[in-house]
CSV table of N, CA, C and O in Angstrom, one decimal:
chain,number,residue,atom,x,y,z
A,295,UNK,N,-2.2,22.0,-15.7
A,295,UNK,CA,-1.9,22.7,-16.9
A,295,UNK,C,-1.4,21.8,-18.0
A,295,UNK,O,-1.7,22.0,-19.1
A,296,UNK,N,-0.6,20.8,-17.6
A,296,UNK,CA,0.0,19.9,-18.6
A,296,UNK,C,-1.1,19.0,-19.3
A,296,UNK,O,-1.1,18.8,-20.5
A,297,UNK,N,-2.1,18.6,-18.5
A,297,UNK,CA,-3.2,17.8,-19.0
A,297,UNK,C,-4.0,18.7,-20.1
A,297,UNK,O,-4.3,18.2,-21.1
A,298,UNK,N,-4.3,19.9,-19.7
A,298,UNK,CA,-5.0,20.8,-20.7
A,298,UNK,C,-4.2,21.0,-22.0
A,298,UNK,O,-4.8,21.4,-23.0
A,299,UNK,N,-2.9,20.9,-21.9
A,299,UNK,CA,-2.0,21.0,-23.1
A,299,UNK,C,-1.9,19.7,-23.9
A,299,UNK,O,-1.2,19.7,-24.8
A,300,UNK,N,-2.7,18.7,-23.4
A,300,UNK,CA,-2.6,17.4,-24.1
A,300,UNK,C,-1.4,16.6,-23.8
A,300,UNK,O,-1.2,15.6,-24.5
A,301,UNK,N,-0.8,16.9,-22.7
A,301,UNK,CA,0.4,16.1,-22.3
A,301,UNK,C,0.0,14.8,-21.6
A,301,UNK,O,-1.0,14.9,-20.9
A,302,UNK,N,0.7,13.8,-21.7
A,302,UNK,CA,0.4,12.5,-21.0
A,302,UNK,C,1.0,12.7,-19.6
A,302,UNK,O,2.3,12.8,-19.4
A,303,UNK,N,0.2,12.7,-18.6
A,303,UNK,CA,0.7,12.9,-17.2
A,303,UNK,C,0.4,11.7,-16.4
A,303,UNK,O,-0.7,11.1,-16.4
A,304,UNK,N,1.4,11.3,-15.6
A,304,UNK,CA,1.3,10.1,-14.7
A,304,UNK,C,1.5,10.6,-13.3
A,304,UNK,O,2.4,11.4,-13.0
A,305,UNK,N,0.7,10.1,-12.4
A,305,UNK,CA,0.8,10.5,-11.0
A,305,UNK,C,1.3,9.2,-10.2
A,305,UNK,O,0.6,8.2,-10.3
A,306,UNK,N,2.3,9.4,-9.4
A,306,UNK,CA,2.8,8.3,-8.6
A,306,UNK,C,2.4,8.5,-7.2
A,306,UNK,O,2.6,9.6,-6.6
A,307,UNK,N,2.0,7.4,-6.5
A,307,UNK,CA,1.7,7.4,-5.1
A,307,UNK,C,2.6,6.5,-4.4
A,307,UNK,O,2.6,5.3,-4.8
A,308,UNK,N,3.4,6.9,-3.5
A,308,UNK,CA,4.3,6.1,-2.8
A,308,UNK,C,3.7,5.9,-1.4
A,308,UNK,O,3.4,6.9,-0.7
A,309,UNK,N,3.6,4.6,-0.9
A,309,UNK,CA,3.1,4.3,0.4
A,309,UNK,C,4.0,3.3,1.0
A,309,UNK,O,4.3,2.3,0.5
A,310,UNK,N,4.4,3.6,2.2
A,310,UNK,CA,5.2,2.7,3.0
A,310,UNK,C,4.3,1.7,3.7
A,310,UNK,O,3.1,2.1,4.0
A,311,UNK,N,4.7,0.5,3.9
A,311,UNK,CA,3.8,-0.5,4.5
A,311,UNK,C,3.3,0.0,5.9
A,311,UNK,O,4.0,0.8,6.6
A,312,UNK,N,2.2,-0.4,6.2
A,312,UNK,CA,1.6,-0.1,7.5
A,312,UNK,C,2.3,-0.9,8.6
A,312,UNK,O,3.2,-1.6,8.4
A,313,UNK,N,1.9,-0.7,9.9
A,313,UNK,CA,2.6,-1.3,11.0
A,313,UNK,C,2.5,-2.8,10.9
A,313,UNK,O,1.5,-3.4,10.8
A,314,UNK,N,3.7,-3.4,11.0
A,314,UNK,CA,3.8,-4.8,11.0
A,314,UNK,C,4.2,-5.4,12.3
A,314,UNK,O,4.6,-4.6,13.2
A,315,UNK,N,4.1,-6.7,12.5
A,315,UNK,CA,4.5,-7.2,13.8
A,315,UNK,C,6.0,-6.9,14.1
A,315,UNK,O,6.3,-6.8,15.3
A,316,UNK,N,6.8,-6.8,13.1
A,316,UNK,CA,8.2,-6.5,13.4
A,316,UNK,C,8.4,-5.1,14.0
A,316,UNK,O,9.3,-4.9,14.7
A,317,UNK,N,7.5,-4.2,13.6
A,317,UNK,CA,7.6,-2.8,14.1
A,317,UNK,C,7.3,-2.8,15.6
A,317,UNK,O,7.9,-2.0,16.4
A,318,UNK,N,6.3,-3.6,16.0
A,318,UNK,CA,5.9,-3.6,17.4
A,318,UNK,C,6.9,-4.2,18.3
A,318,UNK,O,7.3,-3.7,19.3
A,319,UNK,N,7.4,-5.4,17.9
A,319,UNK,CA,8.4,-6.1,18.7
A,319,UNK,C,9.8,-5.5,18.6
A,319,UNK,O,10.7,-5.7,19.4
A,320,UNK,N,10.1,-4.7,17.5
A,320,UNK,CA,11.4,-4.1,17.3
A,320,UNK,C,12.5,-5.2,17.3
A,320,UNK,O,13.6,-4.9,17.8
A,321,UNK,N,12.2,-6.4,16.8
A,321,UNK,CA,13.2,-7.4,16.7
A,321,UNK,C,13.2,-7.8,15.3
A,321,UNK,O,12.7,-8.9,14.9
A,322,UNK,N,13.8,-7.0,14.5
A,322,UNK,CA,13.8,-7.1,13.0
A,322,UNK,C,14.5,-8.3,12.5
A,322,UNK,O,14.2,-8.7,11.4
A,323,UNK,N,15.5,-8.8,13.1
A,323,UNK,CA,16.3,-9.9,12.6
A,323,UNK,C,15.7,-11.3,13.0
A,323,UNK,O,16.3,-12.3,12.6
A,324,UNK,N,14.7,-11.4,13.8
A,324,UNK,CA,14.2,-12.7,14.2
A,324,UNK,C,13.5,-13.3,13.1
A,324,UNK,O,12.8,-12.7,12.3
A,325,UNK,N,13.7,-14.6,13.0
A,325,UNK,CA,13.1,-15.4,11.9
A,325,UNK,C,11.6,-15.2,11.8
A,325,UNK,O,11.0,-15.2,10.7
A,326,UNK,N,10.9,-15.1,12.9
A,326,UNK,CA,9.4,-15.0,12.9
A,326,UNK,C,9.0,-13.7,12.3
A,326,UNK,O,7.8,-13.5,11.9
A,327,UNK,N,9.9,-12.7,12.1
A,327,UNK,CA,9.5,-11.5,11.5
A,327,UNK,C,10.1,-11.3,10.1
A,327,UNK,O,10.0,-10.3,9.5
A,328,UNK,N,10.7,-12.4,9.6
A,328,UNK,CA,11.2,-12.3,8.2
A,328,UNK,C,10.2,-11.8,7.2
A,328,UNK,O,10.5,-11.0,6.3
A,329,UNK,N,9.0,-12.3,7.3
A,329,UNK,CA,7.9,-11.9,6.4
A,329,UNK,C,6.8,-11.5,7.2
A,329,UNK,O,5.7,-12.1,7.2
A,330,UNK,N,7.0,-10.4,8.0
A,330,UNK,CA,6.0,-10.0,9.0
A,330,UNK,C,4.7,-9.6,8.3
A,330,UNK,O,4.6,-9.1,7.2
A,331,UNK,N,3.6,-9.9,9.1
A,331,UNK,CA,2.3,-9.5,8.6
A,331,UNK,C,1.9,-8.2,9.3
A,331,UNK,O,2.5,-7.8,10.3
A,332,UNK,N,0.8,-7.6,8.8
A,332,UNK,CA,0.3,-6.3,9.5
A,332,UNK,C,-0.3,-6.7,10.8
A,332,UNK,O,-0.9,-7.8,11.0
A,333,UNK,N,-0.2,-5.8,11.7
A,333,UNK,CA,-0.9,-5.9,13.0
A,333,UNK,C,-2.4,-5.4,12.8
A,333,UNK,O,-2.7,-4.8,11.7
A,334,UNK,N,-3.2,-5.5,13.8
A,334,UNK,CA,-4.6,-5.0,13.7
A,334,UNK,C,-4.5,-3.5,13.5
A,334,UNK,O,-5.3,-2.9,12.7
A,335,UNK,N,-3.6,-2.8,14.2
A,335,UNK,CA,-3.4,-1.4,14.0
A,335,UNK,C,-3.0,-1.0,12.6
A,335,UNK,O,-3.4,-0.1,12.0
A,336,UNK,N,-2.1,-1.9,12.0
A,336,UNK,CA,-1.6,-1.6,10.6
A,336,UNK,C,-2.8,-1.8,9.7
A,336,UNK,O,-2.9,-1.0,8.7
A,337,UNK,N,-3.7,-2.7,9.9
A,337,UNK,CA,-4.9,-2.8,9.0
A,337,UNK,C,-5.8,-1.6,9.2
A,337,UNK,O,-6.3,-1.1,8.2
A,338,UNK,N,-5.9,-1.1,10.4
A,338,UNK,CA,-6.7,0.2,10.6
A,338,UNK,C,-6.0,1.3,9.9
A,338,UNK,O,-6.7,2.2,9.3
A,339,UNK,N,-4.7,1.4,9.9
A,339,UNK,CA,-4.0,2.5,9.1
A,339,UNK,C,-4.3,2.4,7.7
A,339,UNK,O,-4.6,3.5,7.0
A,340,UNK,N,-4.4,1.2,7.1
A,340,UNK,CA,-4.8,1.1,5.7
A,340,UNK,C,-6.2,1.5,5.4
A,340,UNK,O,-6.5,2.2,4.4
A,341,UNK,N,-7.1,1.2,6.3
A,341,UNK,CA,-8.5,1.6,6.1
A,341,UNK,C,-8.6,3.1,6.2
A,341,UNK,O,-9.4,3.7,5.4
A,342,UNK,N,-7.9,3.7,7.0
A,342,UNK,CA,-7.9,5.2,7.1
A,342,UNK,C,-7.3,5.8,5.8
A,342,UNK,O,-7.9,6.7,5.2
A,343,UNK,N,-6.2,5.2,5.3
A,343,UNK,CA,-5.6,5.7,4.1
A,343,UNK,C,-6.6,5.6,2.9
A,343,UNK,O,-6.7,6.5,2.1
A,344,UNK,N,-7.3,4.4,2.9
A,344,UNK,CA,-8.2,4.2,1.8
A,344,UNK,C,-9.3,5.2,1.7
A,344,UNK,O,-9.9,5.4,0.6
A,345,UNK,N,-9.6,5.9,2.8
A,345,UNK,CA,-10.7,7.0,2.7
A,345,UNK,C,-10.2,8.4,2.4
A,345,UNK,O,-10.9,9.3,2.4
A,346,UNK,N,-8.8,8.5,2.2
A,346,UNK,CA,-8.3,9.8,1.9
A,346,UNK,C,-8.6,10.2,0.5
A,346,UNK,O,-8.7,9.3,-0.4
A,347,UNK,N,-8.7,11.5,0.2
A,347,UNK,CA,-9.0,11.9,-1.2
A,347,UNK,C,-8.0,11.4,-2.2
A,347,UNK,O,-8.4,11.0,-3.3
A,348,UNK,N,-6.7,11.4,-1.8
A,348,UNK,CA,-5.7,10.9,-2.8
A,348,UNK,C,-5.9,9.4,-3.1
A,348,UNK,O,-5.8,9.0,-4.3
A,349,UNK,N,-6.2,8.6,-2.1
A,349,UNK,CA,-6.4,7.2,-2.3
A,349,UNK,C,-7.7,6.9,-3.1
A,349,UNK,O,-7.7,6.1,-4.0
A,350,UNK,N,-8.7,7.7,-2.8
A,350,UNK,CA,-10.0,7.5,-3.6
A,350,UNK,C,-9.7,7.9,-5.0
A,350,UNK,O,-10.2,7.1,-5.9
A,351,UNK,N,-9.0,8.9,-5.3
A,351,UNK,CA,-8.7,9.3,-6.7
A,351,UNK,C,-7.8,8.2,-7.4
A,351,UNK,O,-8.1,7.8,-8.5
A,352,UNK,N,-6.8,7.7,-6.6
A,352,UNK,CA,-6.0,6.7,-7.2
A,352,UNK,C,-6.7,5.4,-7.6
A,352,UNK,O,-6.4,4.8,-8.6
A,353,UNK,N,-7.7,5.1,-6.8
A,353,UNK,CA,-8.5,3.9,-7.0
A,353,UNK,C,-9.3,4.0,-8.3
A,353,UNK,O,-9.6,3.0,-8.9
A,354,UNK,N,-9.6,5.2,-8.8
A,354,UNK,CA,-10.4,5.3,-10.0
A,354,UNK,C,-9.5,5.5,-11.2
A,354,UNK,O,-9.8,5.2,-12.4
A,355,UNK,N,-8.2,6.0,-11.0
A,355,UNK,CA,-7.4,6.4,-12.1
A,355,UNK,C,-6.1,5.5,-12.3
A,355,UNK,O,-5.4,5.7,-13.2
A,356,UNK,N,-5.9,4.6,-11.4
A,356,UNK,CA,-4.7,3.8,-11.4
A,356,UNK,C,-4.6,2.9,-12.6
A,356,UNK,O,-5.6,2.4,-13.1
A,357,UNK,N,-3.4,2.8,-13.1
A,357,UNK,CA,-3.2,1.9,-14.3
A,357,UNK,C,-2.2,0.8,-13.9
A,357,UNK,O,-2.0,-0.1,-14.7
A,358,UNK,N,-1.5,0.9,-12.8
A,358,UNK,CA,-0.6,-0.1,-12.4
A,358,UNK,C,-0.3,0.0,-10.9
A,358,UNK,O,-0.3,1.1,-10.3
A,359,UNK,N,-0.2,-1.1,-10.2
A,359,UNK,CA,0.2,-1.2,-8.8
A,359,UNK,C,1.5,-2.0,-8.7
A,359,UNK,O,1.6,-3.1,-9.2
A,360,UNK,N,2.5,-1.4,-8.1
A,360,UNK,CA,3.8,-2.0,-7.9
A,360,UNK,C,4.1,-2.2,-6.4
A,360,UNK,O,4.0,-1.2,-5.7
A,361,UNK,N,4.3,-3.4,-5.9
A,361,UNK,CA,4.6,-3.6,-4.5
A,361,UNK,C,5.7,-4.6,-4.3
A,361,UNK,O,5.9,-5.5,-5.2
A,362,UNK,N,6.3,-4.5,-3.2
A,362,UNK,CA,7.3,-5.6,-2.8
A,362,UNK,C,6.5,-6.9,-2.6
A,362,UNK,O,5.3,-6.8,-2.2
A,363,UNK,N,7.1,-8.0,-2.8
A,363,UNK,CA,6.3,-9.3,-2.5
A,363,UNK,C,6.2,-9.6,-1.0
A,363,UNK,O,5.5,-10.6,-0.7
A,364,UNK,N,6.8,-8.8,-0.1
A,364,UNK,CA,6.6,-9.1,1.3
A,364,UNK,C,5.2,-9.0,1.7
A,364,UNK,O,4.5,-8.1,1.2
A,365,UNK,N,4.7,-9.9,2.6
A,365,UNK,CA,3.3,-10.0,2.9
A,365,UNK,C,2.8,-8.6,3.4
A,365,UNK,O,1.7,-8.2,3.0
A,366,UNK,N,3.5,-7.9,4.3
A,366,UNK,CA,3.0,-6.7,4.9
A,366,UNK,C,2.9,-5.6,3.8
A,366,UNK,O,2.0,-4.8,3.9
A,367,UNK,N,3.7,-5.7,2.7
A,367,UNK,CA,3.6,-4.7,1.6
A,367,UNK,C,2.4,-5.0,0.7
A,367,UNK,O,1.6,-4.1,0.4
A,368,UNK,N,2.2,-6.3,0.4
A,368,UNK,CA,1.0,-6.7,-0.4
A,368,UNK,C,-0.3,-6.4,0.4
A,368,UNK,O,-1.2,-5.9,-0.1
A,369,UNK,N,-0.3,-6.7,1.7
A,369,UNK,CA,-1.5,-6.4,2.5
A,369,UNK,C,-1.8,-4.9,2.5
A,369,UNK,O,-2.9,-4.5,2.4
A,370,UNK,N,-0.7,-4.1,2.6
A,370,UNK,CA,-0.9,-2.7,2.6
A,370,UNK,C,-1.5,-2.2,1.3
A,370,UNK,O,-2.5,-1.4,1.3
A,371,UNK,N,-1.0,-2.7,0.2
A,371,UNK,CA,-1.5,-2.3,-1.1
A,371,UNK,C,-3.0,-2.7,-1.3
A,371,UNK,O,-3.8,-1.9,-1.7
A,372,UNK,N,-3.3,-3.9,-0.9
A,372,UNK,CA,-4.7,-4.4,-1.1
A,372,UNK,C,-5.7,-3.7,-0.2
A,372,UNK,O,-6.8,-3.4,-0.6
A,373,UNK,N,-5.3,-3.5,1.1
A,373,UNK,CA,-6.2,-2.9,2.0
A,373,UNK,C,-6.3,-1.4,1.9
A,373,UNK,O,-7.4,-0.8,2.2
A,374,UNK,N,-5.2,-0.7,1.4
A,374,UNK,CA,-5.3,0.7,1.2
A,374,UNK,C,-6.0,1.1,-0.1
A,374,UNK,O,-6.5,2.2,-0.2
A,375,UNK,N,-6.0,0.2,-1.0
A,375,UNK,CA,-6.6,0.5,-2.3
A,375,UNK,C,-7.6,-0.6,-2.7
A,375,UNK,O,-7.3,-1.3,-3.7
A,376,UNK,N,-8.6,-0.9,-1.9
A,376,UNK,CA,-9.4,-2.1,-2.1
A,376,UNK,C,-10.2,-2.1,-3.5
A,376,UNK,O,-10.4,-3.2,-4.0
A,377,UNK,N,-10.5,-0.9,-4.0
A,377,UNK,CA,-11.2,-0.9,-5.3
A,377,UNK,C,-10.3,-1.3,-6.4
A,377,UNK,O,-10.7,-2.0,-7.4
A,378,UNK,N,-9.0,-1.0,-6.3
A,378,UNK,CA,-8.1,-1.4,-7.3
A,378,UNK,C,-7.9,-2.9,-7.3
A,378,UNK,O,-7.9,-3.6,-8.4
A,379,UNK,N,-7.9,-3.5,-6.1
A,379,UNK,CA,-7.8,-4.9,-6.0
A,379,UNK,C,-8.9,-5.7,-6.7
A,379,UNK,O,-8.7,-6.8,-7.1
A,380,UNK,N,-10.1,-5.1,-6.8
A,380,UNK,CA,-11.2,-5.7,-7.4
A,380,UNK,C,-11.2,-5.5,-9.0
A,380,UNK,O,-12.0,-6.2,-9.6
A,381,UNK,N,-10.4,-4.6,-9.5
A,381,UNK,CA,-10.4,-4.4,-10.9
A,381,UNK,C,-9.4,-5.3,-11.6
A,381,UNK,O,-8.3,-5.5,-11.2
A,382,UNK,N,-9.9,-5.9,-12.7
A,382,UNK,CA,-9.1,-6.8,-13.5
A,382,UNK,C,-8.2,-6.1,-14.5
A,382,UNK,O,-7.4,-6.7,-15.1
A,383,UNK,N,-8.5,-4.8,-14.7
A,383,UNK,CA,-7.8,-4.1,-15.7
A,383,UNK,C,-6.5,-3.4,-15.2
A,383,UNK,O,-5.8,-2.7,-15.9
A,384,UNK,N,-6.2,-3.5,-13.9
A,384,UNK,CA,-5.0,-2.9,-13.3
A,384,UNK,C,-4.1,-4.0,-12.8
A,384,UNK,O,-4.4,-4.7,-11.9
A,385,UNK,N,-2.9,-4.1,-13.5
A,385,UNK,CA,-2.0,-5.2,-13.1
A,385,UNK,C,-1.4,-4.8,-11.7
A,385,UNK,O,-1.1,-3.6,-11.4
A,386,UNK,N,-1.1,-5.8,-11.0
A,386,UNK,CA,-0.4,-5.7,-9.7
A,386,UNK,C,0.9,-6.5,-9.8
A,386,UNK,O,0.8,-7.7,-9.9
A,387,UNK,N,2.0,-5.8,-9.7
A,387,UNK,CA,3.3,-6.5,-9.8
A,387,UNK,C,4.2,-6.2,-8.7
A,387,UNK,O,4.0,-5.3,-8.0
C-alpha cells in the first residue's frame, strides 16, 4: 500500500551466519575458532537460503549489504545472495 502511495519503502533482511566450525565444536573461546569459517553444512544452509523467494527477491532489489567482517558472516552473505555478490552497483560493507 505504501508503494502505491508513492512512499519510499525499504525492506530489511536479517540473516544470522550459517553453521560455523565453532558451532559444531561448541568451544567458542578457543583461538582456532576466533574467526571460524562455515562448515560444509553451513555452506549448504546458505545454498538453501539462496533459493527461497525472499532471497531471490532480495538479490534483484538490494541496494546495500551490511555484514560483520568475521569470515563466517561474509561467507554467509556471499553464499546466500550470490547474485548480489556479482553486482557492482550494490555496496557490501
